[in-house]
Amino acid sequence: MTDNKLIDLVNITKSYGDNIVLDELNLYIRENEFLTLLGPSGCGKTTTLRIIGGFENPDQGQVIFEGKDITKMAPNERQLNTVFQKYALFNHLSIAENIAFGLKIKKKSKVYIDDKIKYALKLVNLDGFENRMPDSLSGGQQQRIAIARAIVNEPKVLLLDEPLGALDLKLRQDMQYELIRLKNELGITFIYVTHDQEEALTMSDTIVVMNQGYIQQIGTPEDIYNEPQNAFVADFIGESNILPSIMIEDKLVNILGTNFACVDTGFGRNKPVDVVIRPEDIDLVKPDEGTIKGVVTSLLFKGVHYEMEVSAHGHDWLVHSTDLAAVGSEVGILVDPFDIQIMNKPESEDEEAVELEM
Amino acid sequence: MKISNVLNTKAPKATIKKSGMSSLGIRNTRWLSFPYILWMVGFIIIPLIVILYYGMTTNDKQFTLENISSILNPINLRALLFALRLSLISTVICLILAYPLAMILNKSKMKSNSFIVMIIILPMWMNFLLRTIAWQNILERTGIINTVLKFFNLPMLNIINTPSAIVLGMVYNFLPFMVLPIYNVLIKIDKDIVNAARDLGANSRQTLFKIILPLSLPGVISGITMVFVPSLTTFVISNILGGSKIVLIGNVIEQQFRIGNWHTGSGLSLVLMIFILISMAILSKYDKESEGSNLW
Ligand SMILES: Nc1ncnc2c1ncn2[C@@H]1O[C@H](COP(=O)(O)OP(=O)(O)O)[C@@H](O)[C@H]1O
Ligand SMILES: [Mg+2]
């Protein structure tokens, strides 16, 4: 990944009728980046991708590609290719013809095209599928053909719209690795859309968390997971305890009536904030050794760890731990200052969806 | 039974497959098909057998191929060739008019869509005979068009009782049968398939010829069959708009039945049926090719 901005979305606004889908969205994508748009269904991810691909025109704003304004450029003239959510293979053409489609239009030689087909099929592990028809293939295979069809054109950017959405879990995980491998082998920029946070955390260099047409946070997977900037991100990414609290002073926060040491500064004095604590960051200790005491109210075995709920100070704390505490037992809750993430409270309901300054 | 194939596009075939798989109650519901079987036997199979019988026998119940070979009689042959020519022309005109119309309908994803479809179907609710007679009145020497033309001192339009009038009647009557099947396949083509073609570098013309046209071929083929077959066999349109001088094969057959010669009439009908079956076989072969090797 370089620092060159390859694509720059400037003040993009798009609405369908009264429904404002994107509102003054600003986002840049760097060369060679694996950037993921992550958000719940209907938050405007596909619309953003379609605007980059040229299938939708924004009402306002510009799409800049390598410094040139391409907002009004037709899709066939853009140097990017798309892998569509439902594959969109041409069912009347064989696999080889599907893959060759873009190359034939660019009038490449037959030798070149045949070479490319072979190469692409190898890349997606489907050698020998040239003469099959698309609907004789499984979903995962069709998906890989859709990817092969896009990459033979050597686009600068590959747009992928929930490409693994229709696959079952095992295949999805395999495909995640294959996509990362592909990206590394090809050295092209990926813009990836998903509503699956795990997928986003596994694959991306950069994650853009969206909600209701606004960007909530942009950062590396670690940033997003460890330092969510608001309750929406904290809630959407992984499981978390979100606790209404008061920032007493720098490095001291009052959570549900008890003071906890933390590492955040600059929130002011006696300011209401939200605190995020990940369930795996809570240590259960003997009642007297904890910062606060609580009672275990439920216990579930989750394979790698136990999931427990601890009722303490009027809140059910979600705890993931490899140590087990029986239901009904009294425990102490201990949290490392590092693991307490402070977030500004939204000032009104609406602001939960408000765009954050980068 | 061929016709029902033509009317169906892909979706129904898939559903048939599915419902067939539900083992539940195939045996129990079998009796439900009884009325349809009865209907088919009574109104399709028996008439076919009757026509076969009459077509291959003489007045005194002797087997003969003369009824069938009477198609080689120059007058009949000319009527057949002429009917073939006019119905081909009508089919081509219908296709040229219907395809863009179906595309426009498909593009305009407006609420008015069903309204436009209504307008196309609406004339079909009027009696076929009435519609054709209306055209006769419009085209007549003293008809509406000529009255208007005369009023403005323009030259008269003399197309009544010409092949053009027959083609006009065929196109007018059968155009909806071309538009609807094409429209039906077009609306089923996923928008992202078209987007994918654009994405891969195809301009709108290339997308039309390489993607949309081939994918809509099943609809085009249904449309062609549904216009070509009734055009080939019609005698009403040629009677009303073609006058007495133009004789199509449909008119010949009708006359044979009118004068009580069921045998020749049936024989000629059989020949016509063979032509229709051949044309459908050719078309369905194209249809298969367009779908590639996949089995539906
Ligand atoms: N063609 C369209 N016409 C009307 N509304 C649309 C259209 N496409 C998307 N929308 C609306 O825009 C919003 C965002 O859609 P989309 O970008 O597809 O979300 P996502 O991909 O994040 O699930 C949704 O509310 C959706 O209903
Ligand atoms: Mg989407």
XYZ file of C-alpha atoms and ligand atoms in Angstrom:
682
model
C 0.000 0.000 0.000
C 1.379 3.385 -0.980
C 0.305 6.816 0.126
C -0.931 7.796 -3.326
C -4.616 8.528 -3.420
C -5.955 6.400 -6.255
C -9.615 7.207 -5.841
C -11.024 10.194 -4.055
C -14.718 10.534 -3.301
C -15.522 14.167 -2.637
C -18.777 15.251 -1.013
C -20.803 12.478 -2.576
C -24.536 12.841 -2.019
C -27.115 10.440 -3.374
C -30.787 10.079 -2.696
C -33.626 8.020 -4.091
C -36.731 10.133 -3.807
C -36.894 11.279 -0.197
C -34.465 8.635 0.946
C -31.020 10.214 1.384
C -28.734 7.233 0.966
C -25.371 9.025 1.072
C -24.900 12.474 2.561
C -21.716 14.378 1.727
C -19.545 11.313 1.886
C -15.774 11.850 1.723
C -13.390 8.966 1.337
C -10.123 8.223 -0.389
C -8.647 4.903 -1.402
C -4.894 4.478 -1.669
C -3.043 2.528 -4.295
C -2.769 -1.154 -3.448
C -5.027 -0.849 -0.436
C -7.535 -3.482 0.643
C -10.321 -1.206 1.769
C -13.560 -2.582 3.166
C -16.885 -0.790 3.426
C -18.555 -2.340 6.442
C -22.007 -1.636 7.757
C -25.477 -3.034 8.295
C -27.687 -3.833 5.331
C -29.127 -0.717 3.713
C -26.446 1.672 4.960
C -25.358 2.614 1.445
C -22.359 0.354 0.784
C -23.572 -0.934 -2.562
C -24.600 2.542 -3.607
C -21.087 3.819 -2.848
C -19.588 0.989 -4.884
C -21.980 1.613 -7.779
C -21.009 5.250 -7.843
C -17.336 4.296 -8.047
C -18.128 1.751 -10.772
C -20.211 4.256 -12.720
C -23.560 2.455 -12.533
C -25.131 5.264 -10.526
C -24.624 8.984 -10.802
C -24.255 10.894 -7.548
C -26.609 13.848 -7.095
C -23.662 15.905 -5.920
C -19.941 15.486 -5.487
C -17.106 14.063 -7.516
C -15.355 10.798 -8.102
C -11.662 11.478 -8.713
C -9.552 8.704 -10.214
C -5.796 9.316 -10.422
C -6.434 13.021 -10.177
C -9.043 13.081 -12.960
C -12.737 13.724 -12.425
C -14.551 10.629 -13.709
C -17.943 11.364 -12.157
C -19.693 11.407 -15.543
C -17.595 8.741 -17.252
C -19.437 5.642 -18.548
C -18.637 2.376 -16.740
C -17.029 0.839 -19.819
C -14.438 3.589 -19.899
C -13.335 3.260 -16.273
C -10.206 1.321 -15.425
C -11.870 -0.770 -12.808
C -13.851 -3.962 -12.707
C -16.621 -5.195 -10.495
C -17.484 -8.539 -8.979
C -21.224 -8.354 -8.515
C -23.100 -9.599 -5.507
C -24.981 -12.290 -7.434
C -22.058 -13.062 -9.766
C -23.911 -11.780 -12.864
C -22.296 -14.346 -15.137
C -23.492 -14.490 -18.736
C -25.498 -17.690 -18.749
C -25.574 -18.004 -22.518
C -21.780 -18.076 -22.728
C -19.319 -20.761 -21.655
C -16.870 -20.140 -18.826
C -14.087 -19.397 -21.320
C -16.345 -16.965 -23.206
C -17.344 -15.296 -19.971
C -13.726 -14.718 -19.024
C -12.814 -13.633 -22.545
C -15.676 -11.123 -22.764
C -13.752 -8.035 -21.752
C -10.614 -9.033 -23.659
C -12.532 -9.661 -26.890
C -14.069 -6.225 -26.653
C -10.596 -4.778 -26.272
C -9.669 -6.748 -29.422
C -6.839 -8.692 -27.866
C -5.270 -11.463 -29.953
C -6.597 -14.995 -29.655
C -3.302 -16.252 -28.282
C -3.295 -13.566 -25.619
C -6.912 -14.319 -24.678
C -6.341 -18.084 -24.464
C -3.306 -17.504 -22.284
C -5.245 -15.215 -19.999
C -8.130 -17.664 -19.645
C -5.724 -20.430 -18.633
C -3.907 -18.146 -16.226
C -7.086 -16.821 -14.617
C -8.640 -20.259 -14.203
C -5.461 -21.470 -12.555
C -5.457 -18.465 -10.277
C -8.953 -19.255 -9.015
C -8.243 -23.006 -8.895
C -10.669 -23.982 -11.623
C -8.356 -25.286 -14.351
C -10.129 -27.179 -17.072
C -13.488 -25.457 -16.654
C -13.249 -23.625 -20.013
C -16.136 -25.368 -21.717
C -18.548 -25.647 -18.829
C -21.646 -23.472 -18.703
C -22.123 -21.108 -15.747
C -25.217 -22.767 -14.318
C -23.517 -26.140 -14.146
C -21.237 -24.638 -11.488
C -21.759 -24.353 -7.745
C -22.156 -20.953 -6.120
C -18.553 -20.847 -4.964
C -17.270 -21.804 -8.392
C -19.441 -19.202 -10.096
C -18.116 -16.644 -7.674
C -14.557 -17.499 -8.584
C -15.383 -17.287 -12.290
C -16.825 -13.827 -11.669
C -13.518 -12.875 -10.068
C -11.521 -14.435 -12.919
C -13.650 -12.594 -15.467
C -12.854 -9.316 -13.755
C -9.132 -9.724 -13.135
C -8.099 -10.807 -16.653
C -8.742 -7.204 -17.662
C -5.950 -6.111 -15.333
C -7.989 -3.373 -13.687
C -6.307 -0.893 -11.393
C -9.099 -1.434 -8.909
C -11.350 -4.383 -8.218
C -14.740 -3.642 -6.677
C -16.292 -6.553 -4.812
C -19.863 -6.399 -3.521
C -20.389 -8.977 -0.769
C -18.749 -11.562 -2.988
C -18.891 -14.248 -0.328
C -22.356 -13.428 0.952
C -24.080 -16.406 -0.625
C -21.518 -19.014 0.355
C -21.605 -21.288 3.371
C -19.233 -20.730 6.276
C -16.460 -23.145 5.355
C -16.290 -22.038 1.741
C -16.426 -18.423 2.843
C -13.352 -18.856 5.005
C -11.454 -20.618 2.216
C -12.392 -17.879 -0.212
C -11.229 -15.193 2.214
C -7.735 -16.638 2.112
C -7.889 -17.008 -1.652
C -8.898 -13.388 -2.060
C -6.043 -12.190 0.122
C -3.641 -14.384 -1.861
C -5.045 -13.014 -5.122
C -4.673 -9.476 -3.938
C -1.039 -10.068 -3.011
C -0.272 -11.847 -6.273
C -1.935 -9.267 -8.462
C -0.978 -6.168 -6.532
C -4.188 -4.316 -7.301
C -6.415 -2.182 -5.132
C -9.475 -3.901 -3.653
C -12.607 -2.111 -2.560
C -14.638 -4.679 -0.732
C -18.182 -4.465 0.568
C -19.483 -6.617 3.380
C -21.824 -6.557 6.340
C -19.804 -9.273 8.046
C -17.457 -7.727 10.597
C -15.322 -10.835 10.926
C -14.673 -10.853 7.200
C -13.732 -7.185 7.333
C -11.375 -7.660 10.275
C -9.654 -10.647 8.645
C -9.039 -9.247 5.201
C -8.723 -5.482 5.214
C -5.902 -2.976 5.414
C -8.497 -0.322 6.104
C -12.062 -0.610 7.305
C -14.679 2.059 6.710
C -17.588 1.565 9.093
C -20.809 3.031 7.699
C -24.252 3.572 9.117
C -27.259 5.192 7.462
C -25.150 6.759 4.756
C -22.558 8.266 7.066
C -19.021 7.113 7.702
C -18.684 6.257 11.380
C -14.997 5.452 11.550
C -12.076 4.777 9.237
C -9.091 2.827 10.460
C -7.083 -0.373 10.501
C -8.883 -3.455 11.810
C -6.958 -3.063 15.089
C -8.015 0.582 15.436
C -11.611 -0.217 14.750
C -11.717 -3.126 17.149
C -9.666 -1.688 19.980
C -10.607 1.935 19.773
C -14.138 2.290 18.456
C -14.963 5.955 18.250
C -18.620 5.670 19.101
C -21.178 3.285 20.456
C -22.361 2.250 16.993
C -18.914 1.047 15.949
C -18.321 -0.627 19.300
C -21.645 -2.395 19.077
C -21.303 -3.365 15.429
C -17.749 -4.688 15.639
C -17.524 -7.658 17.901
C -19.322 -7.975 21.196
C -18.937 -5.302 23.807
C -20.180 -3.822 27.048
C -21.244 -0.236 26.428
C -21.642 1.533 29.771
C -22.889 5.059 30.420
C -20.223 6.715 32.579
C -18.771 10.012 33.771
C -15.220 11.125 33.013
C -14.074 12.452 36.412
C -10.762 13.784 35.202
C -7.956 12.659 32.919
C -7.263 8.931 33.423
C -10.160 8.410 35.832
C -13.659 7.387 34.889
C -16.698 6.644 37.010
C -18.510 3.597 35.679
C -21.903 2.901 37.261
C -20.852 4.618 40.471
C -17.357 3.199 40.878
C -14.109 4.867 39.834
C -11.895 2.988 37.375
C -8.417 3.948 36.264
C -8.086 4.408 32.507
C -5.539 5.818 30.062
C -7.634 8.348 28.119
C -7.133 12.060 28.511
C -8.638 15.218 27.124
C -12.339 14.555 27.694
C -12.649 17.301 30.313
C -13.937 17.045 33.882
C -17.186 15.426 34.987
C -18.252 14.844 31.427
C -20.808 12.108 30.532
C -19.200 9.557 28.213
C -19.741 6.032 26.956
C -17.276 3.369 27.995
C -16.595 0.275 25.890
C -15.166 -2.811 27.507
C -14.702 -5.938 25.381
C -16.016 -9.094 27.082
C -12.627 -10.807 26.800
C -10.944 -7.882 28.598
C -12.824 -8.449 31.839
C -11.021 -10.525 34.458
C -13.154 -12.391 36.958
C -11.422 -12.573 40.332
C -12.318 -13.268 43.957
C -15.050 -10.870 45.140
C -12.720 -8.813 47.312
C -9.988 -8.483 44.713
C -12.183 -6.875 42.043
C -12.946 -3.230 41.489
C -16.628 -4.076 41.781
C -18.573 -7.147 42.872
C -21.275 -9.013 40.992
C -23.207 -12.255 40.689
C -22.943 -14.644 37.750
C -26.411 -14.950 36.193
C -25.774 -17.128 33.138
C -23.132 -19.389 31.717
C -22.654 -20.767 28.209
C -19.847 -22.922 26.887
C -18.719 -21.525 23.499
C -15.987 -23.941 22.565
C -12.890 -21.828 23.062
C -14.226 -19.909 26.051
C -17.125 -19.530 28.430
C -19.616 -16.747 27.940
C -20.968 -15.418 31.231
C -23.241 -12.660 32.315
C -22.419 -10.946 35.562
C -24.971 -8.689 37.204
C -23.146 -5.821 38.925
C -24.270 -2.307 39.773
C -27.465 -2.656 37.822
C -25.850 -3.781 34.578
C -25.390 -7.184 32.953
C -21.704 -7.413 32.102
C -20.837 -9.746 29.244
C -17.674 -11.698 30.049
C -15.645 -14.108 27.914
C -13.200 -16.183 29.889
C -11.503 -19.552 29.798
C -12.017 -19.786 33.553
C -15.423 -20.825 34.694
C -17.492 -19.283 37.464
C -20.675 -21.106 38.413
C -24.088 -19.467 38.064
C -25.035 -17.787 41.362
C -21.484 -17.384 42.579
C -20.172 -13.993 43.642
C -17.228 -12.646 41.655
C -15.073 -9.548 41.466
C -14.688 -7.613 38.208
C -11.280 -6.295 37.262
C -10.455 -4.337 34.112
C -7.025 -3.261 32.981
C -6.876 0.529 32.462
C -5.724 -0.122 28.861
C -8.868 -2.030 28.083
C -11.238 0.773 28.994
C -12.157 2.643 25.840
C -13.783 6.062 26.370
C -16.100 7.529 23.727
C -17.892 10.840 23.532
C -21.629 10.494 24.018
C -23.727 11.490 21.054
C -25.499 14.738 21.979
C -28.733 13.719 20.344
C -30.230 10.572 18.877
C -29.613 11.771 15.343
C -25.990 12.320 15.955
C -25.379 8.639 16.320
C -25.365 8.523 12.593
C -23.433 11.684 12.039
C -20.350 11.686 9.917
C -17.119 11.889 11.840
C -14.306 14.190 10.909
C -11.309 12.215 9.762
C -48.504 -29.853 -27.125
C -45.791 -27.984 -28.937
C -47.664 -24.765 -28.571
C -47.698 -25.015 -24.809
C -43.919 -25.271 -24.957
C -43.752 -22.119 -26.934
C -45.932 -20.213 -24.520
C -43.887 -21.140 -21.496
C -40.727 -19.261 -20.807
C -38.136 -20.641 -18.430
C -39.595 -19.946 -15.054
C -42.624 -22.176 -15.340
C -40.447 -25.110 -16.355
C -38.442 -24.741 -13.178
C -41.544 -24.677 -11.035
C -42.894 -27.726 -12.734
C -39.681 -29.514 -11.866
C -39.947 -28.473 -8.251
C -43.576 -29.367 -7.741
C -42.852 -32.686 -9.372
C -40.278 -33.374 -6.729
C -42.642 -33.035 -3.839
C -43.529 -36.669 -3.517
C -46.419 -35.634 -1.329
C -49.684 -36.481 -2.928
C -48.677 -37.108 -6.527
C -50.820 -40.192 -6.369
C -53.585 -38.492 -4.435
C -53.905 -35.566 -6.796
C -53.601 -37.522 -10.006
C -57.371 -37.550 -10.473
C -57.256 -33.738 -10.597
C -55.690 -33.922 -14.046
C -58.593 -35.994 -15.305
C -60.706 -33.062 -16.604
C -57.706 -31.767 -18.514
C -56.988 -35.124 -20.051
C -60.648 -35.361 -21.014
C -60.468 -31.882 -22.498
C -57.315 -32.699 -24.414
C -58.759 -35.913 -25.794
C -62.053 -34.299 -26.696
C -60.819 -31.087 -28.221
C -57.309 -31.825 -29.454
C -56.694 -35.527 -30.008
C -60.066 -36.484 -31.502
C -60.215 -33.550 -33.948
C -56.648 -34.362 -34.993
C -57.593 -37.964 -35.647
C -60.689 -36.855 -37.571
C -58.585 -34.560 -39.737
C -55.998 -37.297 -40.248
C -58.788 -39.678 -41.244
C -60.467 -37.276 -43.673
C -57.130 -36.113 -45.034
C -56.104 -39.632 -45.978
C -59.323 -41.066 -47.329
C -61.597 -40.581 -50.302
C -65.348 -40.073 -50.290
C -65.871 -43.836 -50.361
C -63.527 -44.467 -47.422
C -60.557 -45.613 -49.491
C -57.030 -44.726 -48.412
C -55.447 -42.066 -50.591
C -52.650 -39.525 -50.588
C -54.362 -37.418 -53.216
C -55.799 -34.962 -50.714
C -52.338 -34.270 -49.450
C -50.660 -34.153 -52.848
C -53.318 -31.706 -54.019
C -51.028 -29.100 -52.503
C -48.960 -29.542 -55.684
C -51.855 -28.254 -57.729
C -50.504 -24.900 -59.026
C -53.325 -22.824 -57.526
C -52.902 -24.371 -54.078
C -49.142 -24.197 -54.267
C -49.288 -20.527 -55.150
C -51.661 -19.888 -52.262
C -49.313 -21.647 -49.884
C -46.225 -19.820 -51.076
C -48.034 -16.506 -50.989
C -49.277 -17.171 -47.465
C -45.750 -18.125 -46.423
C -44.440 -14.902 -47.909
C -47.023 -12.630 -46.291
C -46.758 -14.278 -42.895
C -42.968 -14.066 -43.020
C -43.163 -10.370 -43.890
C -45.680 -9.788 -41.090
C -43.524 -11.662 -38.611
C -40.462 -9.636 -39.517
C -42.380 -6.353 -39.280
C -43.832 -7.403 -35.924
C -40.356 -8.265 -34.671
C -38.909 -4.959 -35.819
C -41.726 -3.058 -34.134
C -41.993 -5.204 -31.026
C -38.380 -5.498 -29.919
C -37.721 -1.783 -29.446
C -41.161 -1.391 -27.904
C -40.465 -4.171 -25.415
C -37.098 -2.583 -24.632
C -38.671 0.801 -24.014
C -41.277 -0.812 -21.768
C -38.527 -2.582 -19.869
C -36.415 0.555 -19.513
C -39.199 2.775 -18.277
C -39.479 1.246 -14.837
C -42.361 3.566 -14.158
C -45.667 2.863 -12.556
C -47.277 3.501 -15.921
C -45.734 0.253 -17.096
C -48.740 -1.914 -16.428
C -50.810 0.796 -18.054
C -48.792 0.549 -21.260
C -49.007 -3.216 -21.212
C -52.772 -2.777 -20.794
C -52.913 -0.591 -23.862
C -51.140 -3.238 -25.868
C -53.466 -5.950 -24.661
C -56.644 -3.886 -24.777
C -57.411 -4.347 -28.506
C -57.233 -8.080 -27.924
C -60.346 -7.820 -25.794
C -62.273 -6.718 -28.833
C -63.516 -9.344 -31.198
C -60.936 -10.266 -33.794
C -63.508 -10.084 -36.590
C -64.706 -6.655 -35.502
C -61.174 -5.297 -35.406
C -60.482 -6.544 -38.887
C -63.753 -5.206 -40.237
C -62.892 -1.877 -38.620
C -59.682 -1.807 -40.620
C -61.668 -2.578 -43.737
C -63.769 0.507 -43.055
C -60.719 2.624 -42.365
C -58.877 1.573 -45.511
C -61.817 1.486 -47.928
C -61.920 3.734 -50.958
C -64.618 5.706 -49.176
C -63.173 4.984 -45.744
C -61.900 7.293 -43.045
C -58.343 7.699 -44.333
C -59.403 8.521 -47.831
C -62.103 10.915 -46.666
C -59.505 12.834 -44.729
C -56.990 12.692 -47.577
C -59.667 13.897 -49.986
C -60.553 16.754 -47.693
C -56.984 18.009 -47.881
C -56.854 17.320 -51.613
C -54.180 14.663 -51.179
C -53.847 11.568 -53.383
C -55.966 8.618 -52.348
C -54.519 5.647 -50.526
C -55.420 2.470 -52.356
C -54.273 -0.381 -50.243
C -57.557 -2.153 -49.529
C -57.670 -5.491 -51.350
C -53.892 -5.580 -51.752
C -51.304 -7.774 -49.987
C -50.247 -4.680 -48.022
C -53.666 -4.505 -46.401
C -53.412 -8.148 -45.386
C -49.954 -7.610 -43.906
C -51.277 -4.577 -42.072
C -54.130 -6.640 -40.678
C -51.767 -9.400 -39.577
C -49.326 -7.003 -37.941
C -52.117 -5.143 -36.196
C -53.779 -8.270 -34.897
C -50.709 -10.228 -33.895
C -48.270 -7.538 -32.682
C -49.191 -8.030 -29.001
C -48.221 -11.692 -29.298
C -44.738 -10.559 -30.268
C -44.385 -7.758 -27.710
C -45.477 -9.667 -24.626
C -43.124 -12.676 -24.751
C -40.165 -10.433 -25.556
C -41.096 -8.031 -22.764
C -41.442 -10.976 -20.418
C -37.898 -12.221 -20.986
C -36.437 -8.726 -20.951
C -37.811 -7.897 -17.513
C -36.290 -11.112 -16.206
C -32.757 -10.173 -17.282
C -30.929 -9.074 -14.141
C -29.853 -5.435 -14.328
C -26.443 -6.464 -13.031
C -25.880 -8.723 -16.053
C -26.148 -5.616 -18.205
C -23.975 -3.693 -15.727
C -21.401 -6.485 -15.837
C -21.148 -6.192 -19.614
C -20.675 -2.426 -19.332
C -18.165 -2.982 -16.567
C -16.120 -5.262 -18.811
C -15.862 -2.555 -21.428
C -18.867 -3.099 -23.687
C -20.598 0.040 -24.931
C -24.374 0.065 -25.092
C -24.473 -1.283 -28.652
C -22.142 -4.173 -27.831
C -24.157 -4.893 -24.700
C -27.334 -5.057 -26.779
C -25.940 -7.431 -29.382
C -23.743 -9.634 -27.213
C -25.836 -9.862 -24.072
C -29.406 -8.623 -24.223
C -30.301 -10.007 -27.636
C -28.982 -13.531 -27.034
C -30.542 -13.668 -23.581
C -33.915 -12.584 -24.950
C -33.875 -15.130 -27.769
C -36.364 -17.500 -26.097
C -38.894 -14.656 -25.983
C -38.171 -13.694 -29.573
C -38.734 -17.279 -30.634
C -42.037 -17.544 -28.764
C -43.055 -14.284 -30.363
C -42.111 -15.411 -33.856
C -44.069 -18.632 -33.482
C -47.091 -16.897 -32.070
C -47.207 -14.424 -34.944
C -46.105 -16.690 -37.761
C -48.502 -19.573 -37.115
C -51.778 -17.628 -37.021
C -50.603 -15.469 -39.929
C -49.894 -18.522 -42.025
C -53.270 -20.092 -41.377
C -55.535 -17.053 -41.393
C -58.367 -16.754 -43.821
C -60.402 -14.093 -42.056
C -57.867 -11.295 -42.534
C -57.311 -12.131 -46.185
C -61.063 -12.450 -46.769
C -61.880 -9.081 -45.277
C -58.846 -7.008 -46.248
C -57.632 -8.865 -49.324
C -60.808 -9.021 -51.377
C -61.616 -11.972 -53.601
C -58.550 -11.856 -55.828
C -55.952 -12.652 -53.203
C -56.090 -16.262 -52.117
C -54.026 -17.596 -49.255
C -53.774 -21.241 -48.276
C -56.151 -20.528 -45.404
C -58.767 -19.341 -47.884
C -58.315 -22.444 -50.020
C -58.868 -24.717 -47.053
C -61.857 -22.722 -45.906
C -63.411 -22.911 -49.376
C -62.910 -26.676 -49.504
C -64.786 -27.079 -46.241
C -67.481 -24.644 -47.397
C -68.215 -26.610 -50.547
C -68.359 -29.757 -48.464
C -65.073 -31.253 -49.602
C -63.779 -32.201 -46.151
C -61.233 -34.599 -47.580
C -59.206 -32.092 -49.598
C -59.608 -29.498 -46.855
C -58.223 -31.876 -44.277
C -55.400 -32.973 -46.553
C -54.300 -29.398 -47.082
C -54.602 -28.715 -43.360
C -52.230 -31.597 -42.716
C -49.707 -30.077 -45.124
C -49.990 -26.770 -43.321
C -49.502 -28.496 -39.990
C -46.324 -30.084 -41.294
C -45.036 -26.656 -42.300
C -45.793 -25.306 -38.855
C -44.134 -28.244 -37.137
C -41.029 -27.831 -39.285
C -40.778 -24.133 -38.538
C -41.223 -24.784 -34.826
C -38.566 -27.478 -34.883
C -36.122 -25.094 -36.551
C -36.929 -22.390 -34.035
C -36.658 -24.633 -31.013
C -33.273 -25.774 -32.268
C -32.145 -22.156 -32.247
C -33.601 -21.808 -28.805
C -31.571 -24.765 -27.545
C -28.409 -23.375 -29.059
C -28.923 -20.048 -27.400
C -29.186 -21.763 -24.063
C -26.040 -23.731 -24.654
C -25.649 -27.213 -23.316
C -27.542 -26.623 -20.106
C -30.692 -28.585 -19.492
C -33.718 -26.883 -18.123
N -32.372 1.749 -7.182
C -32.820 2.137 -5.977
N -34.000 2.794 -5.852
C -34.446 3.175 -4.652
N -33.813 2.990 -3.496
C -32.634 2.353 -3.533
C -32.066 1.897 -4.768
N -30.892 1.297 -4.506
C -30.721 1.387 -3.165
N -31.761 2.017 -2.584
C -31.907 2.310 -1.151
O -30.715 2.887 -0.717
C -30.370 2.426 0.567
C -28.966 1.893 0.560
O -28.914 0.782 -0.269
P -27.579 -0.014 -0.539
O -26.518 0.923 -0.976
O -27.919 -1.113 -1.478
O -27.247 -0.588 0.894
P -26.241 -1.743 1.335
O -25.495 -2.210 0.131
O -25.376 -1.096 2.346
O -27.082 -2.808 1.930
C -31.423 1.428 0.959
O -32.330 2.075 1.798
C -32.075 1.063 -0.334
O -33.418 0.751 -0.127
Mg -25.568 -4.177 -0.769
